[in-house]
Amino acid sequence: MACVADREDAVREVTQVYELIKLQQPLLLLHSPQHPPPPPSTTCQLAQSLLAKALRALNVALSVMKQQPAPVTPISVIKAEPHQLSPPCSLASAESQAAIVLSTATRGAKRRRSTEGKKKNTSSSWATVTAVPYDDGYEWRKYGEKKINGTLFTRSYFRCTYKDDAGCLATKHVQQMDNNSDPPMFHVTYNNDHTCNTSARANTGSSSNLAALLAGCCNMKQEPTGHAAAAAAATMDMKQEVQEPPLLLPALVDLQPSACFHHEQIPRCQEPLFPVSMEQQFVCGPFRDDDSEIPSATGSCISGETSWDGYSGHMAAAEDDPLLDLERFLFMDY
DNA sequence: ACGATTTGACCTAC
DNA sequence: GTAGGTCAAATCGT
């Protein structure tokens, strides 16, 4: 039986760190193109310190969260590796699905992409399970929809809006997993990194992730996320009044796992969080083949709501998974 | 009018 | 033949 006080403590700690990050953000100049950035070394030190604290707090919180019933909005992100893939979607429950990750690489082993220019990217493919598949920081244009065998819902295909302009080959497809979970979960598979913008942006796969932000800050390559969340949401029917998201981190208004962020609240940290390489570089240690969801969940922590849920979803999916693995993972570098 | 989405056809791999 | 992925004309929304 989970202790409510522990949970509240965990949430409180996360909140504090989050607020700290928010307060320190002007120093980080994560989104302040008007001001010249501080020296890279200072920036990186501060960023890493904050990130370490955030991860530690999140770890504590998530440790408690593990005791809770799986909330909603599970999100897991993983660099797809053929050997760690689950069998094609039992599509049974949201909990189990949270950890299910498929790759186009594996599918590619079964079949190759049909048209030219799309078959060479099996190495740049990753998948995520999320409740918010359409707001991942990039602009997508839908180019197809298909009913897939064994699925209840059609699969939607998207490609980068800037495919023509910048030759960006990034694509993704979104598959709703079932209608048993609330909110509904989507399996999103990404192919190809974005080449329509800076390398940092392309590598992260999401301009919104804190680690990506930190990376961009340290590398001084982070660009204003011009065509980010606003248009991403515009690609779908879940259109809300999405404006250019606030440049500063939003207040951590609600850490309750059962709550859902509105677009205005989402700190622009939807999935995919980033490819493995980025995550390894700035957040975590080496991945484990048998625990591949953990890094991704961690990577999403800073964003708030969705990460919590994602983590919980993962935990629910792997009940035997000891927290020690997570702690080892989180504190490896501290 | 322009851009985005829809949808059936087509292509390719298995 | 089947299934997944993409194309492109038609349609829709602004």
XYZ file of C-alpha atoms (C1' of nucleotides) in Angstrom:
362
model
C 0.000 0.000 0.000
C 1.493 3.227 -1.059
C 2.028 5.921 1.435
C 0.283 9.071 0.478
C 2.697 11.145 2.473
C 5.623 9.675 0.627
C 3.967 10.368 -2.587
C 3.271 13.909 -1.614
C 6.850 14.339 -0.544
C 8.001 13.046 -3.821
C 5.744 15.334 -5.697
C 6.848 18.208 -3.549
C 10.451 17.544 -4.222
C 9.889 17.335 -7.890
C 7.976 20.533 -7.723
C 10.802 22.262 -5.950
C 13.346 21.183 -8.457
C 11.087 22.081 -11.234
C 10.581 25.532 -9.841
C 14.284 25.828 -9.332
C 14.887 25.039 -12.924
C 12.291 27.509 -13.876
C 13.895 30.191 -11.762
C 17.306 29.464 -13.085
C 16.205 29.300 -16.613
C 17.049 32.906 -17.373
C 20.601 32.025 -16.528
C 20.485 29.091 -18.772
C 19.014 31.261 -21.450
C 17.347 28.309 -22.880
C 14.949 30.400 -24.811
C 16.290 33.838 -24.696
C 17.705 34.703 -28.036
C 17.725 38.358 -27.148
C 20.376 37.918 -24.555
C 23.836 36.703 -25.208
C 24.426 33.326 -23.641
C 26.763 32.918 -20.714
C 30.015 31.153 -21.222
C 29.399 27.597 -22.271
C 31.226 26.146 -19.337
C 29.093 28.006 -16.843
C 25.978 27.146 -18.659
C 26.781 23.518 -18.856
C 27.710 23.269 -15.226
C 24.523 24.866 -14.132
C 22.496 22.886 -16.519
C 24.018 19.624 -15.487
C 23.626 20.437 -11.842
C 20.001 21.242 -12.270
C 19.410 18.251 -14.353
C 21.062 16.035 -11.794
C 18.859 17.425 -9.071
C 15.827 17.061 -11.188
C 16.603 13.507 -11.962
C 17.247 12.680 -8.378
C 13.997 14.223 -7.286
C 12.137 12.570 -10.025
C 13.662 9.305 -9.089
C 12.411 9.639 -5.561
C 9.030 10.654 -6.747
C 8.809 7.921 -9.244
C 9.880 5.418 -6.685
C 6.790 6.284 -4.807
C 4.744 6.511 -7.889
C 5.604 2.966 -8.532
C 3.446 2.039 -5.634
C 0.523 3.772 -7.210
C -1.856 2.261 -9.640
C -0.873 3.038 -13.135
C -2.263 6.454 -13.881
C -2.754 7.709 -17.324
C -0.798 8.964 -20.230
C 1.967 6.449 -20.144
C 4.809 7.365 -22.359
C 7.800 5.379 -23.143
C 10.409 6.113 -25.651
C 13.108 3.897 -26.830
C 15.577 3.744 -29.518
C 14.296 0.836 -31.419
C 16.560 -2.116 -31.494
C 15.533 -5.228 -33.270
C 16.471 -7.550 -30.479
C 14.466 -5.764 -27.878
C 11.234 -5.525 -29.626
C 8.067 -6.927 -28.374
C 6.050 -9.138 -30.609
C 3.689 -7.222 -32.769
C 1.257 -5.763 -30.403
C -0.795 -7.926 -28.274
C -2.678 -4.696 -27.886
C -4.208 -5.940 -24.746
C -3.926 -3.322 -22.085
C -2.598 0.144 -21.789
C -0.260 -0.931 -19.060
C 1.425 -3.545 -21.093
C 1.406 -1.386 -24.121
C 3.286 1.316 -22.398
C 6.390 -0.730 -22.657
C 5.776 -2.057 -26.071
C 8.037 -0.622 -28.615
C 8.347 -1.642 -32.140
C 10.742 -0.516 -34.713
C 10.505 -0.068 -38.373
C 13.746 -1.890 -38.432
C 12.015 -5.015 -37.359
C 9.130 -4.426 -39.568
C 11.639 -3.714 -42.189
C 13.031 -7.159 -41.715
C 9.654 -8.424 -42.648
C 9.148 -6.033 -45.433
C 10.967 -3.181 -47.009
C 9.622 0.237 -47.544
C 8.188 0.615 -50.925
C 9.139 3.908 -52.404
C 12.499 5.364 -53.079
C 14.463 7.228 -50.524
C 12.785 5.672 -47.540
C 14.393 2.340 -47.144
C 17.793 3.338 -45.963
C 16.874 4.590 -42.589
C 16.268 1.547 -40.477
C 19.035 2.705 -38.233
C 17.197 5.912 -37.543
C 13.968 4.597 -36.270
C 12.460 4.702 -32.851
C 9.094 4.373 -31.303
C 7.115 5.733 -28.456
C 3.864 5.152 -26.713
C 2.099 8.290 -25.790
C -1.252 9.859 -25.255
C -0.191 12.955 -27.124
C 1.252 11.701 -30.354
C 0.739 14.833 -32.346
C 2.543 17.424 -30.375
C 6.137 16.400 -30.440
C 7.729 19.652 -31.365
C 7.796 19.168 -35.072
C 5.496 19.993 -37.844
C 4.007 17.054 -39.606
C 1.858 16.725 -42.635
C -0.380 13.780 -42.907
C 0.030 11.905 -46.127
C -1.823 8.705 -45.564
C -3.993 6.600 -43.421
C -4.457 2.901 -43.433
C -6.206 0.186 -41.600
C -3.663 -2.208 -40.237
C -4.390 -5.808 -39.623
C -5.110 -6.700 -36.046
C -5.682 -3.152 -35.003
C -8.839 -1.427 -34.040
C -7.871 1.917 -35.422
C -6.381 3.178 -38.585
C -2.753 4.149 -38.734
C -1.957 7.660 -39.788
C 1.184 8.496 -41.686
C 2.973 11.784 -41.365
C 6.007 13.310 -42.900
C 7.870 16.436 -42.088
C 6.194 19.535 -43.364
C 9.545 20.670 -44.664
C 10.207 17.613 -46.714
C 9.936 19.588 -49.886
C 11.581 22.713 -48.613
C 14.464 21.171 -46.781
C 14.440 17.651 -48.026
C 13.727 16.427 -44.549
C 12.977 12.733 -44.667
C 11.581 12.454 -41.185
C 8.364 10.534 -41.053
C 6.219 9.030 -38.407
C 3.105 6.999 -38.142
C 0.606 7.049 -35.348
C -1.407 4.070 -34.333
C -3.994 4.189 -31.620
C -3.493 1.136 -29.554
C -6.871 0.478 -28.083
C -9.832 2.190 -26.615
C -9.550 0.705 -23.183
C -7.247 3.254 -21.755
C -8.107 6.731 -20.761
C -6.748 8.757 -22.363
C -6.254 6.623 -25.431
C -2.708 5.607 -26.074
C -0.924 5.866 -29.351
C 1.989 4.001 -30.680
C 4.155 6.415 -32.589
C 6.998 5.257 -34.748
C 9.485 7.744 -36.070
C 11.698 7.275 -39.050
C 14.659 9.397 -39.922
C 15.981 12.324 -38.047
C 14.871 15.745 -38.961
C 17.218 17.481 -41.280
C 15.042 20.487 -41.736
C 16.743 22.449 -39.019
C 19.832 22.467 -36.883
C 21.648 19.317 -36.038
C 20.769 19.721 -32.400
C 17.194 19.880 -33.234
C 17.385 17.002 -35.543
C 19.216 14.897 -33.048
C 16.884 15.517 -30.228
C 13.842 14.732 -32.173
C 12.136 17.230 -29.973
C 12.991 20.774 -29.250
C 11.051 20.626 -26.107
C 12.940 18.184 -24.047
C 14.941 19.639 -21.267
C 17.925 17.547 -21.976
C 17.700 18.636 -25.514
C 17.435 22.181 -24.384
C 20.425 21.786 -22.216
C 22.254 20.172 -25.010
C 21.342 22.936 -27.305
C 22.382 25.460 -24.723
C 25.710 23.866 -24.162
C 26.299 23.475 -27.808
C 25.028 26.921 -28.566
C 23.136 25.439 -31.393
C 19.691 25.507 -29.997
C 17.457 27.526 -32.158
C 14.195 29.109 -31.327
C 11.756 26.360 -31.860
C 9.969 28.220 -34.502
C 7.736 25.689 -36.088
C 7.255 23.600 -33.069
C 4.264 22.739 -31.075
C 1.757 25.033 -32.616
C 1.781 23.472 -35.996
C 2.301 20.015 -34.644
C -1.029 20.197 -33.004
C -2.459 21.659 -36.121
C -1.783 18.440 -37.912
C -4.519 16.679 -36.136
C -8.106 16.767 -35.267
C -7.301 17.340 -31.666
C -6.808 20.902 -32.586
C -7.032 23.198 -29.705
C -6.150 26.764 -29.507
C -2.505 26.139 -29.655
C -0.409 29.178 -29.677
C 3.271 29.434 -29.682
C 4.074 27.857 -26.353
C 5.465 30.034 -23.644
C 9.151 30.323 -23.806
C 9.591 29.820 -20.138
C 8.840 26.647 -18.396
C 5.272 26.680 -17.239
C 4.361 26.421 -13.646
C 4.188 22.973 -12.295
C 0.547 23.386 -11.659
C -0.420 19.822 -11.285
C 1.703 16.839 -10.723
C -1.157 14.544 -10.144
C -0.702 11.709 -12.520
C -4.309 11.533 -13.386
C -4.411 15.007 -14.726
C -3.738 15.901 -18.270
C -1.860 18.867 -19.513
C -3.424 21.154 -21.888
C -1.275 22.365 -24.621
C -0.644 25.552 -22.775
C 0.687 23.580 -19.880
C 2.816 21.146 -21.681
C 6.391 22.327 -21.443
C 6.941 21.393 -24.997
C 8.277 18.099 -24.024
C 6.416 15.542 -25.922
C 7.901 12.531 -27.429
C 9.995 11.514 -29.074
C 12.259 12.835 -26.465
C 15.415 12.271 -28.328
C 17.383 9.567 -29.880
C 19.515 7.477 -27.647
C 22.674 9.252 -28.438
C 21.461 12.514 -27.092
C 20.051 10.980 -24.017
C 23.188 9.134 -23.279
C 25.185 12.215 -23.693
C 23.298 14.455 -21.367
C 21.182 12.441 -19.105
C 22.018 8.915 -18.559
C 24.422 6.145 -18.731
C 24.409 3.276 -21.111
C 21.192 1.620 -21.836
C 20.321 -1.797 -20.879
C 18.760 -4.004 -23.369
C 16.291 -5.337 -20.909
C 15.376 -2.036 -19.394
C 15.182 0.172 -22.310
C 12.123 2.054 -21.238
C 13.777 3.584 -18.278
C 15.967 6.105 -19.988
C 13.196 7.378 -22.042
C 10.967 7.786 -19.103
C 13.683 9.607 -17.350
C 14.231 11.782 -20.269
C 10.708 12.916 -20.159
C 10.706 13.592 -16.492
C 11.348 17.253 -16.626
C 8.443 17.882 -18.791
C 6.111 16.972 -16.043
C 2.882 15.216 -16.438
C 3.445 12.957 -19.300
C 6.657 11.686 -17.917
C 5.085 10.699 -14.699
C 2.510 8.772 -16.437
C 4.930 7.266 -18.744
C 7.029 6.118 -15.946
C 4.149 4.726 -14.098
C 2.993 3.032 -17.176
C 6.313 1.436 -17.498
C 6.329 0.388 -13.932
C 2.953 -1.113 -14.271
C 4.165 -3.000 -17.221
C 7.183 -4.355 -15.424
C 6.139 -5.120 -11.955
C 9.179 -7.180 -11.236
C 11.482 -4.518 -12.378
C 13.461 -3.428 -9.321
C 13.866 0.187 -8.618
C 17.487 -0.447 -8.150
C 17.923 -0.475 -11.825
C 16.449 2.921 -12.077
C 18.505 4.269 -9.255
C 21.623 2.816 -10.697
C 20.735 4.372 -13.941
C 19.934 7.751 -12.514
C 22.814 8.071 -10.140
C 25.400 6.484 -12.246
C 27.090 9.759 -12.951
C 26.625 11.479 -9.664
C -6.546 30.865 -53.776
C -3.730 28.285 -51.123
C -2.452 24.820 -48.016
C -3.778 20.748 -45.380
C -6.369 16.545 -45.109
C -8.770 12.562 -46.964
C -8.959 8.458 -49.445
C -8.492 5.101 -52.976
C -4.932 3.370 -55.930
C -0.462 1.917 -56.526
C 4.081 -0.070 -55.320
C 6.984 -3.258 -53.076
C 8.260 -6.954 -49.898
C 7.040 -11.205 -47.935
C -2.163 -12.929 -52.593
C -1.588 -10.151 -48.642
C -0.085 -6.350 -46.059
C 2.392 -2.097 -45.078
C 3.751 2.259 -46.886
C 3.311 6.053 -50.149
C 1.342 8.773 -53.886
C -1.726 11.959 -55.704
C -6.255 13.612 -57.018
C -10.234 15.165 -54.698
C -11.991 17.522 -50.992
C -12.070 20.630 -47.189
C -10.898 24.641 -44.348
C -8.994 29.153 -43.856
